[in-house]
Short mmCIF file of C-alpha atoms and ligand atoms in Angstrom, two decimals:
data_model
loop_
_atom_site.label_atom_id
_atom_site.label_comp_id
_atom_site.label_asym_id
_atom_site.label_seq_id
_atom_site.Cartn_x
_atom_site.Cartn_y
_atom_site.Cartn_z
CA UNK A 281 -15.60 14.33 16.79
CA UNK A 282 -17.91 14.36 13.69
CA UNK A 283 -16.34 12.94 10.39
CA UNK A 284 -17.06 12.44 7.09
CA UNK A 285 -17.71 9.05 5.18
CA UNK A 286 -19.05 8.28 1.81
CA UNK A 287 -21.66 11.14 1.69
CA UNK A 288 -22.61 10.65 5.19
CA UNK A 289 -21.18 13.01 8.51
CA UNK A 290 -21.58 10.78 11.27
CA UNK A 291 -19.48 10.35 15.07
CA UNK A 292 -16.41 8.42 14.42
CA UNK A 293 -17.31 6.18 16.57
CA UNK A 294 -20.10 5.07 13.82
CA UNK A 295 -17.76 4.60 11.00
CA UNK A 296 -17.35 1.79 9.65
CA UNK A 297 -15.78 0.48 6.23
CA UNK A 298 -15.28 -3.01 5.04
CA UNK A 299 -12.37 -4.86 5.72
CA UNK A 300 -11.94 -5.63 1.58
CA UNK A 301 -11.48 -2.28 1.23
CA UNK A 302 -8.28 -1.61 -0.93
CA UNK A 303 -7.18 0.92 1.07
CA UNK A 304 -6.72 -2.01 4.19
CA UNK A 305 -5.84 -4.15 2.04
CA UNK A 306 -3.45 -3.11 -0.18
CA UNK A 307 -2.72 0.48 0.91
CA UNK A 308 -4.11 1.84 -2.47
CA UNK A 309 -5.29 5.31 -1.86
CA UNK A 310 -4.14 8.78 -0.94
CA UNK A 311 -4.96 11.33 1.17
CA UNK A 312 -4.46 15.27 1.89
CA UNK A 313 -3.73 17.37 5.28
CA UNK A 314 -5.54 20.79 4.98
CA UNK A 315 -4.67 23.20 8.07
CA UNK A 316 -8.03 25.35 9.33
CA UNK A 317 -7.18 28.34 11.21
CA UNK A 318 -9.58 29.93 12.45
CA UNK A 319 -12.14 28.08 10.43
CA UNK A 320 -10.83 28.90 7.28
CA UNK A 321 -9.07 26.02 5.40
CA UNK A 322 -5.56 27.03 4.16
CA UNK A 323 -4.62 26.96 0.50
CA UNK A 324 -7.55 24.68 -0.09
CA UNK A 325 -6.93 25.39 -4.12
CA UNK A 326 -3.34 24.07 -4.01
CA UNK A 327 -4.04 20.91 -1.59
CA UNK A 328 -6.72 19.90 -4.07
CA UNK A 329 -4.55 20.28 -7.10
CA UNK A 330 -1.79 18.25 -5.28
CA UNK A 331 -4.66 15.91 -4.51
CA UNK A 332 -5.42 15.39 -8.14
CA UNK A 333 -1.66 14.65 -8.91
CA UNK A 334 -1.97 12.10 -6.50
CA UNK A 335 -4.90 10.78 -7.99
CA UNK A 336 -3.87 10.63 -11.24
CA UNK A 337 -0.58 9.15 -10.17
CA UNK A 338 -2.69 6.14 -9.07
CA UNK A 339 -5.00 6.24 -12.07
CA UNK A 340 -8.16 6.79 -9.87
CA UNK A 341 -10.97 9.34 -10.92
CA UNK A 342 -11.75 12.06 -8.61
CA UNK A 343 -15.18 11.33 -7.04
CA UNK A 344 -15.88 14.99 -6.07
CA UNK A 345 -15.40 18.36 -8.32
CA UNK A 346 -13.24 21.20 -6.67
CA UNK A 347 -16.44 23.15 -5.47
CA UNK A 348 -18.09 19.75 -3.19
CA UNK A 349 -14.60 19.18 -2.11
CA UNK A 350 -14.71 22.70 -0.79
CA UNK A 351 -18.59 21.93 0.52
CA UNK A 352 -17.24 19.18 2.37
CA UNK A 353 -14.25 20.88 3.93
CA UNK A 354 -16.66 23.52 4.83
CA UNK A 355 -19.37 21.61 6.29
CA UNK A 356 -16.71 19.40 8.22
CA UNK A 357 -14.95 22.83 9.99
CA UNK A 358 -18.38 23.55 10.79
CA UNK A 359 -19.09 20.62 12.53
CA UNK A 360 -16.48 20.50 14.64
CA UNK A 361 -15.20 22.50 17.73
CA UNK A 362 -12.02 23.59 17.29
CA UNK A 363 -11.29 27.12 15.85
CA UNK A 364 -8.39 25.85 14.92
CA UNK A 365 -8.09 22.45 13.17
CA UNK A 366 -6.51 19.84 10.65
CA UNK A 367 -8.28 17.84 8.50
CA UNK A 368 -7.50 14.30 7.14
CA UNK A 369 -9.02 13.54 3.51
CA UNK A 370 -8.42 9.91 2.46
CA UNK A 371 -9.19 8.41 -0.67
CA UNK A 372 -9.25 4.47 -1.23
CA UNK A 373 -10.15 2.67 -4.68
CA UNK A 374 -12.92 1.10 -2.74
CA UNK A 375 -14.23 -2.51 -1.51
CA UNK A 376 -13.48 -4.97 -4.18
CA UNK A 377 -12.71 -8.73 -4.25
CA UNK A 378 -9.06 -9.26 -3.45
CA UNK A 379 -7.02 -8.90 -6.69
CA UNK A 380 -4.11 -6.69 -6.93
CA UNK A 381 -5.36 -5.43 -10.45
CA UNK A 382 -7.79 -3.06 -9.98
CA UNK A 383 -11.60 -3.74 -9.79
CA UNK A 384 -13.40 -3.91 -13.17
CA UNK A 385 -15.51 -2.33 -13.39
CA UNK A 386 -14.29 0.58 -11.17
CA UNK A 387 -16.47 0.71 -7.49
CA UNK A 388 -17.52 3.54 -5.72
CA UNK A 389 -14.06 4.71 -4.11
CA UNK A 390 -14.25 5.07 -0.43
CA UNK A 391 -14.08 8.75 0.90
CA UNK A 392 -13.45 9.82 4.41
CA UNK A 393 -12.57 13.00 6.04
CA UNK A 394 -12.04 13.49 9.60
CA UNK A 395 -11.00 16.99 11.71
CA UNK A 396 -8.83 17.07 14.70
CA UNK A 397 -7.56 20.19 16.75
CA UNK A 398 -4.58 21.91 15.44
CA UNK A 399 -2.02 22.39 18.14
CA UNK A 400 1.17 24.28 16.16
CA UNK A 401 4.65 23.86 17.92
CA UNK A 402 4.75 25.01 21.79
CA UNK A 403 7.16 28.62 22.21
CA UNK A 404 9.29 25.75 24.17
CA UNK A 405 9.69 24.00 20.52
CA UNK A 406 10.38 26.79 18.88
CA UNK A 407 13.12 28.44 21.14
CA UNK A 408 15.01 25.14 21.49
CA UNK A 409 14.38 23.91 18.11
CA UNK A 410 14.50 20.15 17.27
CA UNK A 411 16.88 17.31 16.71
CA UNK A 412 16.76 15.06 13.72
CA UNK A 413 18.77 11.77 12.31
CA UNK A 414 19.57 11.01 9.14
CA UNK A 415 18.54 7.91 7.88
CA UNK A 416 18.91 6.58 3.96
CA UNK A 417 16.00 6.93 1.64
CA UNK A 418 14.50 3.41 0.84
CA UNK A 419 11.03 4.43 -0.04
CA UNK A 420 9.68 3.93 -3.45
CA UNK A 421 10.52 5.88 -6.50
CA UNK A 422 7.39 8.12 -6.76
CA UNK A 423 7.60 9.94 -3.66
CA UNK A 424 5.53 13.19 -5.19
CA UNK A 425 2.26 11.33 -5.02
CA UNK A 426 0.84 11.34 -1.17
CA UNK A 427 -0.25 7.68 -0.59
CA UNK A 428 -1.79 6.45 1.99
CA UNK A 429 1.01 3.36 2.19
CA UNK A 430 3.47 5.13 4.45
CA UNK A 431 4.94 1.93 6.14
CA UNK A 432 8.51 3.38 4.84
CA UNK A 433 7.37 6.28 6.62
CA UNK A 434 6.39 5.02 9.58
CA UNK A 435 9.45 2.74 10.23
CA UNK A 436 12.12 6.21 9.12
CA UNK A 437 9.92 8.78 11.68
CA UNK A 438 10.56 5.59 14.32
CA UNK A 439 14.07 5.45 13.95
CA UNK A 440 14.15 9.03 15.18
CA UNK A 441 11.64 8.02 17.80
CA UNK A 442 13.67 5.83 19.13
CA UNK A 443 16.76 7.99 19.29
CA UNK A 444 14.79 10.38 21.01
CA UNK A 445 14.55 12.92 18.39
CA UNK A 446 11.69 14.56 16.35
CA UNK A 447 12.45 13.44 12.31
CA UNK A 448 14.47 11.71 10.13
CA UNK A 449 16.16 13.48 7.76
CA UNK A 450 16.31 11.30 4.31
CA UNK A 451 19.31 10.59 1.86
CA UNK A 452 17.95 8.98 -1.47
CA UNK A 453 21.56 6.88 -1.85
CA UNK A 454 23.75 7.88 -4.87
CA UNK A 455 24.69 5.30 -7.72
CA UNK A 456 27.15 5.93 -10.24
CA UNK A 457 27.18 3.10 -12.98
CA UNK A 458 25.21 1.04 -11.03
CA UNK A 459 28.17 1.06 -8.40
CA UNK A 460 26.66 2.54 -4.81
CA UNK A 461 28.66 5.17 -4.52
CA UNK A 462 30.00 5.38 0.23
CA UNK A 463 29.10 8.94 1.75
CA UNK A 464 27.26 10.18 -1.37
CA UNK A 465 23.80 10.54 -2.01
CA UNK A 466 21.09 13.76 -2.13
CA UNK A 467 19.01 15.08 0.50
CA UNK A 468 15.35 14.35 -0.04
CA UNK A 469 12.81 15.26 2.44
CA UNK A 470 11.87 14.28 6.17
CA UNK A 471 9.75 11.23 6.90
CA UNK A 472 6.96 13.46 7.00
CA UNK A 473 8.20 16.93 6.09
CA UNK A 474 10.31 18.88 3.51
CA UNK A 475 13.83 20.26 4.52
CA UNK A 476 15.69 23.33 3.18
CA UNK A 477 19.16 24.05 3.99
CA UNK A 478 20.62 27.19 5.02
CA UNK A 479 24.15 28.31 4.11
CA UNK A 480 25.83 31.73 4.01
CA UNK A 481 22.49 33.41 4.34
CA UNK A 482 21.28 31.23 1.65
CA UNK A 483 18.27 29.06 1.46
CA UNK A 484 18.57 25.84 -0.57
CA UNK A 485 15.65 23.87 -1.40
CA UNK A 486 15.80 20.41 -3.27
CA UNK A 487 14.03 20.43 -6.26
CA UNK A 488 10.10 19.22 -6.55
CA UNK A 489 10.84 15.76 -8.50
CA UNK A 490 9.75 12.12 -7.90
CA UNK A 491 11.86 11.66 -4.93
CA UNK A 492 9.69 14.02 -2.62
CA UNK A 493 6.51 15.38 -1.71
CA UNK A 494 5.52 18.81 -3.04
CA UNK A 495 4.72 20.37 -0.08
CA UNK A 496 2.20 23.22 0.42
CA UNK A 497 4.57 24.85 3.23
CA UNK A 498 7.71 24.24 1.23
CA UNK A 499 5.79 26.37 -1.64
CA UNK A 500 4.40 29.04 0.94
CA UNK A 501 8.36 29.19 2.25
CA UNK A 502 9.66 29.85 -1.41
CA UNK A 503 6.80 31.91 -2.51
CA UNK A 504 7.63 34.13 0.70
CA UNK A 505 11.34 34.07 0.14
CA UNK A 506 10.38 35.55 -3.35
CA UNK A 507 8.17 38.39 -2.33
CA UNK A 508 11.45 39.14 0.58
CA UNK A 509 14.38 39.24 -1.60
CA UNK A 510 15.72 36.49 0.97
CA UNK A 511 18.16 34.86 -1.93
CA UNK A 512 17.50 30.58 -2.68
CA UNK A 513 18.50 28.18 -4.68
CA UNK A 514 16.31 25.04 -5.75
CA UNK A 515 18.80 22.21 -6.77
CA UNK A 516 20.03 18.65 -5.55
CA UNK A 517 21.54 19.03 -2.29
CA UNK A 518 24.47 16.89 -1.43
CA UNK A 519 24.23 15.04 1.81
CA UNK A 520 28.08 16.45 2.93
CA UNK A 521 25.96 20.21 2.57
CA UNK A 522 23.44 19.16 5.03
CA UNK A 523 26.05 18.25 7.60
CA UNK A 524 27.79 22.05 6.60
CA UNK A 525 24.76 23.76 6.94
CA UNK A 526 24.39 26.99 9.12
CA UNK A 527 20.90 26.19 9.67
CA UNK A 528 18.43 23.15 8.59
CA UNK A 529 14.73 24.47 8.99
CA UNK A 530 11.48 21.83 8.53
CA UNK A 531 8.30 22.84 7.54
CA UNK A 532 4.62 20.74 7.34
CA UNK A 533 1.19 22.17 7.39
CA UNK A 534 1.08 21.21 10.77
CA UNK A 535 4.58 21.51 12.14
CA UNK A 536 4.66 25.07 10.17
CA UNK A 537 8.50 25.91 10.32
CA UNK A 538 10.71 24.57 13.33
CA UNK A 539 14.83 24.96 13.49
CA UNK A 540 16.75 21.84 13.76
CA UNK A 541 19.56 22.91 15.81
CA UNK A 542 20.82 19.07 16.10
CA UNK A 543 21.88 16.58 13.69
CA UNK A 544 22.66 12.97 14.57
CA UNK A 545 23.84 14.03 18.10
CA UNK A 546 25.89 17.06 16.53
CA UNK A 547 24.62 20.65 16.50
CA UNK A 548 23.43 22.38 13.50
CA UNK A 549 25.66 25.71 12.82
CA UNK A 550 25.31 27.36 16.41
CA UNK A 551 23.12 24.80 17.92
CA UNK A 552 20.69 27.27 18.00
CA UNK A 553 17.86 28.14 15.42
CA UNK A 554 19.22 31.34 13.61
CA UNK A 555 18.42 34.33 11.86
CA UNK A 556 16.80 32.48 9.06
CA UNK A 557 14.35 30.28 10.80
CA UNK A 558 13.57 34.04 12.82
CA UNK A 559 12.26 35.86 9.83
CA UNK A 560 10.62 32.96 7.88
CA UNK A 561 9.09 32.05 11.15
CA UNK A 562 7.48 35.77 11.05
CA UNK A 563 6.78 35.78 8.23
CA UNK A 564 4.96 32.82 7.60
CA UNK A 565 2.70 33.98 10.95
CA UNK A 566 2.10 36.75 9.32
CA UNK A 567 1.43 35.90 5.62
CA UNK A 568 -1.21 33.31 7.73
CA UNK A 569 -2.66 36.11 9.44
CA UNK A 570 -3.22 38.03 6.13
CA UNK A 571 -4.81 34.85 4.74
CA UNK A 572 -6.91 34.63 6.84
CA UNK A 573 -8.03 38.20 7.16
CA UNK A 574 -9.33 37.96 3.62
N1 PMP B 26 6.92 15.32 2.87
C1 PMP B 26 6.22 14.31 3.42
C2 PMP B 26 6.68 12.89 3.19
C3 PMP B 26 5.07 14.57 4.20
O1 PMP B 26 4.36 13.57 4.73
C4 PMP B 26 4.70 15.93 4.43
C5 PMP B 26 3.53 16.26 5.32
N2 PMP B 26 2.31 16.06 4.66
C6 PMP B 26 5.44 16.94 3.83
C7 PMP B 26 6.56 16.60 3.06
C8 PMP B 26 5.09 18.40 4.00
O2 PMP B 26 4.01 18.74 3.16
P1 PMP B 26 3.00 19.91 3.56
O3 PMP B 26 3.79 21.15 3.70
O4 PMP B 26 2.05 19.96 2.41
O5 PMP B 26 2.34 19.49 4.84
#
């Protein structure tokens, strides 16, 4: 596997970064997943504007203008095997003395890029769908920027780990006058993938604020939803809705769109994914396909 590091493409196995870098140290970074299919990165324009929010929502410059990013990406596909592939693009404020505050004057942030083999979900996956939990929301309060400190990550995707499902399914907890407010509380996201929720042929989406990650997918799914007359609504999403739903559908760059047909041991609508997930499962394949073609 060939990656890339500060300027340099190199085997992993020959990377090396300091152990003051800020990004070890203090988590302070952020980082991007690009799908390649077919060696062609996938809305590369819109992963490196969501990149820039993230920068800017960590007040680091950008070390690379959008056409090297794009030289990189393309010289990294190339490089590697795969036809199809996902690429990692990390960002760290760079090796510094250990201070919280940031170094001053700025270093040379640390830039890395690596490429692994995209395997999307098995026919297996996709027939049964998945099972999620629920789990409450106790990550920080600027969720829309895509650090690299994911520990609150981590520990939610483990809880579903351990109960031997795929995701957690997150409830930001609901305060009214400061008072915490039993069985209330708005759906965010997964640990690691937006959730829409399905009801009377309807697809609800929560709305792209600090709580949640603006995800590429969740903008391909509306965008198609749009252009199919399939009728949504963007808007806060109680957590009693998400237990109603007729169908809860996930979507990543890498996980694409999956059904969740089970919900804290109980099944979602039939326990089986429905006629939603079947059309904007098509339909994303295809709109790919087109992409690609181009
Ligand atoms: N939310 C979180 C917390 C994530 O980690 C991800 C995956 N990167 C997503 C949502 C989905 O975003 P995307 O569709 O851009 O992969």
């Amino acid at each position: 596997m060939t990656i890339y590091l500060n300027g340099h493409y190199m085997p992993i196995e020959d990377a090396k970064i300091s152990v003051l870098d800020r990004g070890f140290i203090f988590g302070d970074g952020v980082y991007e997943v690009i799908p390649v299919y077919s060696r062609k990165a996938f809305r590369v324009a819109e992963h490196l504007l969501r990149l820039q929010h993230s920068l800017d929502g960590i007040k680091l410059a950008n070390p690379h203008s959008d056409s090297e990013w794009t030289g990189i990406i393309d010289e990294l596909i190339a490089r590697n095997a795969a036809q199809d592939q996902y690429l990692y693009l990390h960002i760290t404020r760079g090796v510094a003395k250990r201070d919280h505050a940031f170094p001053s004057p700025p270093v040379e942030p640390t830039v890395f890029m690596m490429s692994n083999p995209l395997l999307t979900p098995p026919a297996d996956l996709l027939h049964s769908g998945i099972a999620c939990v629920t789990a409450p929301d106790n990550r920080w309060l600027r969720c829309d920027i895509k650090s690299i400190a994911l520990l609150p990550n981590v520990l939610l995707r483990q809880m579903a780990v351990d109960a031997g499902c795929a995701e957690t399914i997150l409830i930001r907890p609901e305060f009214v006058n400061a008072e915490f407010v039993s069985g209330g509380g708005f759906m965010t996201e997964g640990a690691a993938s937006n959730i829409f929720v399905v009801k009377n042929g309807k697809l609800l989406a929560p709305p792209k604020d600090n709580l949640m990650l603006p995800g590429i997918t969740y903008d391909v799914v509306l965008e198609l939803a749009d252009a199919n007359g399939i009728p949504y609504e963007v808007r806060k999403i109680a957590v009693a809705e998400v237990f109603a739903a007729d169908e809860l559908l996930l979507t990543s760059s890498t996980k694409e769109v999956l059904a969740i047909t089970q919900l804290d041991g109980k099944p979602v609508g039939t326990g089986k994914p429905g006629a939603m997930f079947a059309q904007m499962y098509a339909l994303y394949q295809d709109f790919k396909r087109d992409v690609m073609r181009v």
